[in-house]
Tab-separated table of C-alpha atoms and ligand atoms in Angstrom:
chain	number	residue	atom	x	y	z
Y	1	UNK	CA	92.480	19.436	-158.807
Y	2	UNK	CA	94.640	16.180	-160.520
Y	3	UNK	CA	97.200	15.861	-157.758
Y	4	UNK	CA	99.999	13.728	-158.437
Y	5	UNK	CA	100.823	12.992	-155.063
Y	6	UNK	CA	99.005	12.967	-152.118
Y	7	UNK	CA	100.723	12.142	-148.644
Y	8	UNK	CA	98.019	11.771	-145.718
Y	9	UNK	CA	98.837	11.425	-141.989
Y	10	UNK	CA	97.490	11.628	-138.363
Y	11	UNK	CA	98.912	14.688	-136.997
Y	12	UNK	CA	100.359	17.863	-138.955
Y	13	UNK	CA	104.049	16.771	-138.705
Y	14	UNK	CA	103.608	13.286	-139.647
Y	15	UNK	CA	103.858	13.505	-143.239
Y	16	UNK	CA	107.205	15.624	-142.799
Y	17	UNK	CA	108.920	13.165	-140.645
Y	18	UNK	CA	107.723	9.997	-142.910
Y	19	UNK	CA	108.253	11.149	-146.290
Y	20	UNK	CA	108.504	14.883	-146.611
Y	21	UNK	CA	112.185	14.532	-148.355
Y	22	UNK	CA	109.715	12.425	-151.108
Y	23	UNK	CA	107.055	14.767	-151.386
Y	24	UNK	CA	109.759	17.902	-152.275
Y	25	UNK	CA	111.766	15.881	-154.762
Y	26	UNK	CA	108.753	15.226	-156.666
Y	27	UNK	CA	107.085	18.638	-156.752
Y	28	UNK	CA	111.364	18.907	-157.715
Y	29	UNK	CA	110.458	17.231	-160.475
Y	30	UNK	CA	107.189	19.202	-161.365
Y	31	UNK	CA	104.370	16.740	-159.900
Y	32	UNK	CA	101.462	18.398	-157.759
Y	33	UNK	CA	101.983	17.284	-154.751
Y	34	UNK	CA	99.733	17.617	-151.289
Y	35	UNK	CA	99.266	16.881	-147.900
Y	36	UNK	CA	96.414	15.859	-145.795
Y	37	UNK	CA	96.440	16.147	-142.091
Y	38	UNK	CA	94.027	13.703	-140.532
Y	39	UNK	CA	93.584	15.940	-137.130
Y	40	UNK	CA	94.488	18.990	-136.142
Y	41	UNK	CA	97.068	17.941	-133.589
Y	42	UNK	CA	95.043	19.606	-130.724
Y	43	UNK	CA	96.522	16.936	-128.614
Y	44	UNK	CA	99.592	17.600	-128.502
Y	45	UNK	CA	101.761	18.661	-125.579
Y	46	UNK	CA	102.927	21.686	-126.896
Y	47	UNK	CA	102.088	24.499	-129.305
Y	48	UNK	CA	98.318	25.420	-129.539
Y	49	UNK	CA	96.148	24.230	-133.001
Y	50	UNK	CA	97.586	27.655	-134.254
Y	51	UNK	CA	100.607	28.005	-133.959
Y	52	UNK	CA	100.629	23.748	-135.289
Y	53	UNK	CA	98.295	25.526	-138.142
Y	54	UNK	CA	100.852	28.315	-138.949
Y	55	UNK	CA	103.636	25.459	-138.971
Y	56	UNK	CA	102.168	23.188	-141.167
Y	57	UNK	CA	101.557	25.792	-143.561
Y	58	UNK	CA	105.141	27.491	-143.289
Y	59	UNK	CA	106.530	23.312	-143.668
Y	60	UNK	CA	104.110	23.455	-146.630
Y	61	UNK	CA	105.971	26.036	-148.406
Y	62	UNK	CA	109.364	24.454	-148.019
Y	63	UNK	CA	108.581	21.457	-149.261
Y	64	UNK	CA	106.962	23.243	-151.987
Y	65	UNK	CA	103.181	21.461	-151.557
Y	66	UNK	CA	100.443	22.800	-153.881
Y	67	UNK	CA	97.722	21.783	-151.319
Y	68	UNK	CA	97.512	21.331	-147.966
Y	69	UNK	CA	94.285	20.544	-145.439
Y	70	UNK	CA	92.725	19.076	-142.564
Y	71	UNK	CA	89.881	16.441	-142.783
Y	72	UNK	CA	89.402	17.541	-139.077
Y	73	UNK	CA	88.799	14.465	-137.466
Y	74	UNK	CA	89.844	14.441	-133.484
Y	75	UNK	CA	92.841	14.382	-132.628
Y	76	UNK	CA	93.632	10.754	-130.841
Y	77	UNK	CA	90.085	9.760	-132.310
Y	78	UNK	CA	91.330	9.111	-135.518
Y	79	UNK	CA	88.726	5.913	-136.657
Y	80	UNK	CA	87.605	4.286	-140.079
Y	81	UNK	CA	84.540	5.325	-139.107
Y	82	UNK	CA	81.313	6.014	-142.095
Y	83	UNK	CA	81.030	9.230	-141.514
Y	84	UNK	CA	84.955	9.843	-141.414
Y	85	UNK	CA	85.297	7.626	-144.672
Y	86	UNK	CA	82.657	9.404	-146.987
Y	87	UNK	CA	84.494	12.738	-146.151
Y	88	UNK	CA	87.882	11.506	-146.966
Y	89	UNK	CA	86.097	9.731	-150.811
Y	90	UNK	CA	84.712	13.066	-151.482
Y	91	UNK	CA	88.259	14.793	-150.887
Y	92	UNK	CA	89.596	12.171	-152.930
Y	93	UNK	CA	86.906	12.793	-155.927
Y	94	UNK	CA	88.020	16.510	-155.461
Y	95	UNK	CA	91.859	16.028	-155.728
Y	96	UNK	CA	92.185	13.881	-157.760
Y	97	UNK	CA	95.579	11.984	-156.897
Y	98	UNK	CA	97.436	9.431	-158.621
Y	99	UNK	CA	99.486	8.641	-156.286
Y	100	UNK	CA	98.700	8.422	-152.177
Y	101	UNK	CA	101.034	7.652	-149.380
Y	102	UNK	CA	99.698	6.213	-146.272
Y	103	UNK	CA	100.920	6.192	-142.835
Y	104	UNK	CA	102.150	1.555	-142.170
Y	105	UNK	CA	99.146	0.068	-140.870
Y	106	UNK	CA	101.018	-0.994	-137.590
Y	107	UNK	CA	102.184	1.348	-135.334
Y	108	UNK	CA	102.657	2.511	-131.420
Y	109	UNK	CA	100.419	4.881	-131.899
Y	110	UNK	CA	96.446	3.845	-132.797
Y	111	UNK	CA	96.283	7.227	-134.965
Y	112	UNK	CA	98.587	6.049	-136.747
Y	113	UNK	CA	97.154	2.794	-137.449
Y	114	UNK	CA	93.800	4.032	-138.021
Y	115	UNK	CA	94.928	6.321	-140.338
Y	116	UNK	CA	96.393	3.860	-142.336
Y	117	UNK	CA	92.877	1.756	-142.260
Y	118	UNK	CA	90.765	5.091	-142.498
Y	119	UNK	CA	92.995	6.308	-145.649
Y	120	UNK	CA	92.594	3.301	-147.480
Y	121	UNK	CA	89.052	2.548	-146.882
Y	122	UNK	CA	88.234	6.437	-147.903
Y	123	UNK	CA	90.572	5.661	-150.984
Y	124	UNK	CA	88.321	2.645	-152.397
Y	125	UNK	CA	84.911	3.730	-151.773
Y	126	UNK	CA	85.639	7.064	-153.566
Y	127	UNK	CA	85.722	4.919	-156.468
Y	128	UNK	CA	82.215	3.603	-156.026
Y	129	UNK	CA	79.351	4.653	-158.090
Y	130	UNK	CA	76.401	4.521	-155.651
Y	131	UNK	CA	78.312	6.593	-152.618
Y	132	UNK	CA	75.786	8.989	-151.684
Y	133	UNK	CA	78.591	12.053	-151.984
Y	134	UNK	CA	79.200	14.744	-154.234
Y	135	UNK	CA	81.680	14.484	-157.426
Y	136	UNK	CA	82.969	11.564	-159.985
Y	137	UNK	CA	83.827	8.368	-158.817
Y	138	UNK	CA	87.513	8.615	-158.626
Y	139	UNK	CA	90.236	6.290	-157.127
Y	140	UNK	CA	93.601	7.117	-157.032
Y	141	UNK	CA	96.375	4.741	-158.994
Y	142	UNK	CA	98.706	3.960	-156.547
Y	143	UNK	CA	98.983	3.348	-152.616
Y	144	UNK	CA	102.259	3.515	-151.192
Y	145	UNK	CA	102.811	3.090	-147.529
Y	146	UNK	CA	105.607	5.198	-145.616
Y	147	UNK	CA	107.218	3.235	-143.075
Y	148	UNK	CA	109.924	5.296	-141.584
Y	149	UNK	CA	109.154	4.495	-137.899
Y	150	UNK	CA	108.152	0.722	-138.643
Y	151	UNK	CA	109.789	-1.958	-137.873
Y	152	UNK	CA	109.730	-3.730	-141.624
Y	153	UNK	CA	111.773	-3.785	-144.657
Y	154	UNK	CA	110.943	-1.546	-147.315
Y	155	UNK	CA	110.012	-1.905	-150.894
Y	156	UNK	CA	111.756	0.607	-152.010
Y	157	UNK	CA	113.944	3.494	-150.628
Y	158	UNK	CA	113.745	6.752	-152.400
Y	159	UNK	CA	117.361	8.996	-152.450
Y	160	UNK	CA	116.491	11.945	-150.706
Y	161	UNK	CA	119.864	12.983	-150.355
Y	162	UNK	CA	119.615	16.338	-152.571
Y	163	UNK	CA	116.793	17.523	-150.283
Y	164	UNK	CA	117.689	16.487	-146.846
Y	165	UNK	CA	118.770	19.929	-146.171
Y	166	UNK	CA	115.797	22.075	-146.875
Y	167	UNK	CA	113.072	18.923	-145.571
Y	168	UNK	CA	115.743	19.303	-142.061
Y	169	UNK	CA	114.594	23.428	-142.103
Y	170	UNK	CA	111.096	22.334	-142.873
Y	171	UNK	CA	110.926	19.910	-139.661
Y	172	UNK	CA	112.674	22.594	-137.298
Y	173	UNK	CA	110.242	24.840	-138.770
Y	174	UNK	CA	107.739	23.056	-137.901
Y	175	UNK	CA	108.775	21.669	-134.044
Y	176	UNK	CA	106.953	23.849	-131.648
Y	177	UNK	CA	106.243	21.228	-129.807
Y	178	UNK	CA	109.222	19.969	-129.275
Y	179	UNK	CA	110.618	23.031	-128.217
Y	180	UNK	CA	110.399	24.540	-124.395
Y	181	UNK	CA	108.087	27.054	-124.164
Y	182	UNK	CA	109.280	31.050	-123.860
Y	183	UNK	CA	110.849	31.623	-120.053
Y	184	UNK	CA	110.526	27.964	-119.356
Y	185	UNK	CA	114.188	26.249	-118.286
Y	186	UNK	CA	115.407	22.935	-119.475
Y	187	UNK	CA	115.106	21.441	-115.864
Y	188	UNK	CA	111.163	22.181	-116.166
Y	189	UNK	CA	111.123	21.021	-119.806
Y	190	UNK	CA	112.681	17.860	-118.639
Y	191	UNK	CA	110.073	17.699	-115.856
Y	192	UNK	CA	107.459	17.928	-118.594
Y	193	UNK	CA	108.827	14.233	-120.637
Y	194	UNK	CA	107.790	15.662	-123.655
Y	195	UNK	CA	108.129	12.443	-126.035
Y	196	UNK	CA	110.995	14.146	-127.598
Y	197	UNK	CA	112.924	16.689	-127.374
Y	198	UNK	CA	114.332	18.960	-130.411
Y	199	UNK	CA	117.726	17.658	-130.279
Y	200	UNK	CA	116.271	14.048	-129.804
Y	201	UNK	CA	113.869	14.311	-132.995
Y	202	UNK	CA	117.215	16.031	-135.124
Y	203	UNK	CA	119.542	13.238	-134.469
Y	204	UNK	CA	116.757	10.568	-134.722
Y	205	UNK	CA	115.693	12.118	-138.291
Y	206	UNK	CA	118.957	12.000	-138.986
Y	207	UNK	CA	119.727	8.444	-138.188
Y	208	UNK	CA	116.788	7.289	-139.844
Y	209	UNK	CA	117.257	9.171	-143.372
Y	210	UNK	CA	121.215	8.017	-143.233
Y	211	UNK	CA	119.991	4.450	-142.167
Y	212	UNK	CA	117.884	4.109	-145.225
Y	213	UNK	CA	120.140	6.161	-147.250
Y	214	UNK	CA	122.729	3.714	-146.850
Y	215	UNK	CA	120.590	0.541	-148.079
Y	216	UNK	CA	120.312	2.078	-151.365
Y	217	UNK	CA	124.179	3.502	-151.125
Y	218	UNK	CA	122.956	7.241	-150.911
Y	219	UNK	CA	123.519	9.429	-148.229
Y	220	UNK	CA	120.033	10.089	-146.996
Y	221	UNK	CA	116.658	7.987	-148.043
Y	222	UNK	CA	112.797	7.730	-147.054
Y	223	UNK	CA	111.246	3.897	-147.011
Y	224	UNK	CA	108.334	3.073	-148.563
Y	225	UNK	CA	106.549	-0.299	-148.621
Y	226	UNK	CA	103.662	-1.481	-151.078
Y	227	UNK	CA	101.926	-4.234	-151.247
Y	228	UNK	CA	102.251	-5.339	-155.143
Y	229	UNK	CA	105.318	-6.390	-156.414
Y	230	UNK	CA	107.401	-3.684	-158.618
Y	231	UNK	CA	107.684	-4.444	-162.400
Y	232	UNK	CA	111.127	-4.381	-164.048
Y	233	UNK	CA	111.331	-3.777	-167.885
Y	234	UNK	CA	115.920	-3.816	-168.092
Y	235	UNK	CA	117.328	-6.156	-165.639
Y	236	UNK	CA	120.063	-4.471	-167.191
Y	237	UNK	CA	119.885	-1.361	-165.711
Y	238	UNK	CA	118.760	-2.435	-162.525
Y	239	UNK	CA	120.103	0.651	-159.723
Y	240	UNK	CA	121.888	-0.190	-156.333
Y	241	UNK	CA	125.251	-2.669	-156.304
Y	242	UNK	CA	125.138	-5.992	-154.898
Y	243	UNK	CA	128.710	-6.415	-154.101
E	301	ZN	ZN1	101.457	11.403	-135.432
């Protein structure tokens, strides 16, 4: 398929919250970008597997993603295992990307750190020769790690300031379960401690993208983090002021 960008996660609104503003400006731009859900989030407190399934899709759309899937691993089982790795190469052969964006490798949640490990792992040995799966070896250019909710300083921060609007209607879109369920009141919703709440997630997302934002001197921005050091051609022309 020669993706150009492939963002993979834990749990179907992962990749909105951690770089969805990224993933529109570049398919913006006219790059074939994708997601790739890990699990089907049948763990979570609210919304069933559908309606999460509907969701992702709809989220899809907005942020304008050529190709989305699940690997369908279980949900809070998410584990570098073989079996999980060889499925994720021979996804990778298929697709093709240049570009993938991985969840930080630390993180509250072990998902989330396993999916970091699991991604990575699946990323390499697609490139081997002797991997007893289908298609050409294949392994993609460039690992990029999103890092949103981490407690680290970025690499880079990309300006997501011209989409912030329509990724905000993609991650309401998307927020069944953060929502209380038909005929339920906000005392029992309260009752329920739902990890957060949809007014809680909005201003969080919102502090986040304007934190970032601001350490680039743009109103909203997603950090990244990568492990090689970036190449500069113009020192010249270097972006962002220093004083
Ligand atoms: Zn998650």
């Amino acid at each position: 398929m020669n993706l150009d960008l492939l963002a993979i996660a834990a749990h179907p609104d992962d990749v909105e919250l951690t770089c969805g503003g990224t993933l529109l400006k570049m398919a913006q731009r006219g790059y074939k970008t994708g997601i790739l859900d890990l699990t089907a989030g049948e763990m979570g407190t609210r919304g069933t597997p559908e309606t999460r399934a509907k969701e992702a899709a709809k989220a899809a759309k907005l942020l304008r993603v050529k190709w989305r899937g699940t690997l369908g691993v279980p949900d809070s089982d998410v584990q570098p295992t073989r079996q999980h790795k060889l499925r994720l190469a021979a996804l990778i052969r298929e697709l093709r990307p240049k570009t993938v964006i991985l969840p930080y490798w630390e993180a509250r949640h072990p998902d989330h750190y396993h999916a970091s490990t699991l991604g990575y792992e699946g990323c390499f040995l697609a490139g081997l020769k002797q991997l007893p799966i289908e298609g050409e070896p294949y392994r993609p250019f460039k690992i990029l790690y999103s890092i949103s909710y981490a407690n680290v300083r970025p690499t880079f921060v990309v300006d997501i300031t011209a989409q912030y609007a329509l990724l905000h209607k993609a991650i309401l879109s998307a927020a069944s379960q953060f929502r209380p369920r038909k005929g339920e009141s906000s005392t029992t919703y309260k009752k329920h401690q739902v990890f957060l709440a949809i007014d809680r997630l909005e201003s969080e997302m919102n502090q986040l993208a304007r934190h970032y934002g601001q350490m680039i001197g743009v109103d909203y921005g997603e950090p990244f983090l990568q492990k090689e050091l970036m190449k500069v051609d113009d020192v010249v022309k270097m972006e962002v002021r220093s004083i």
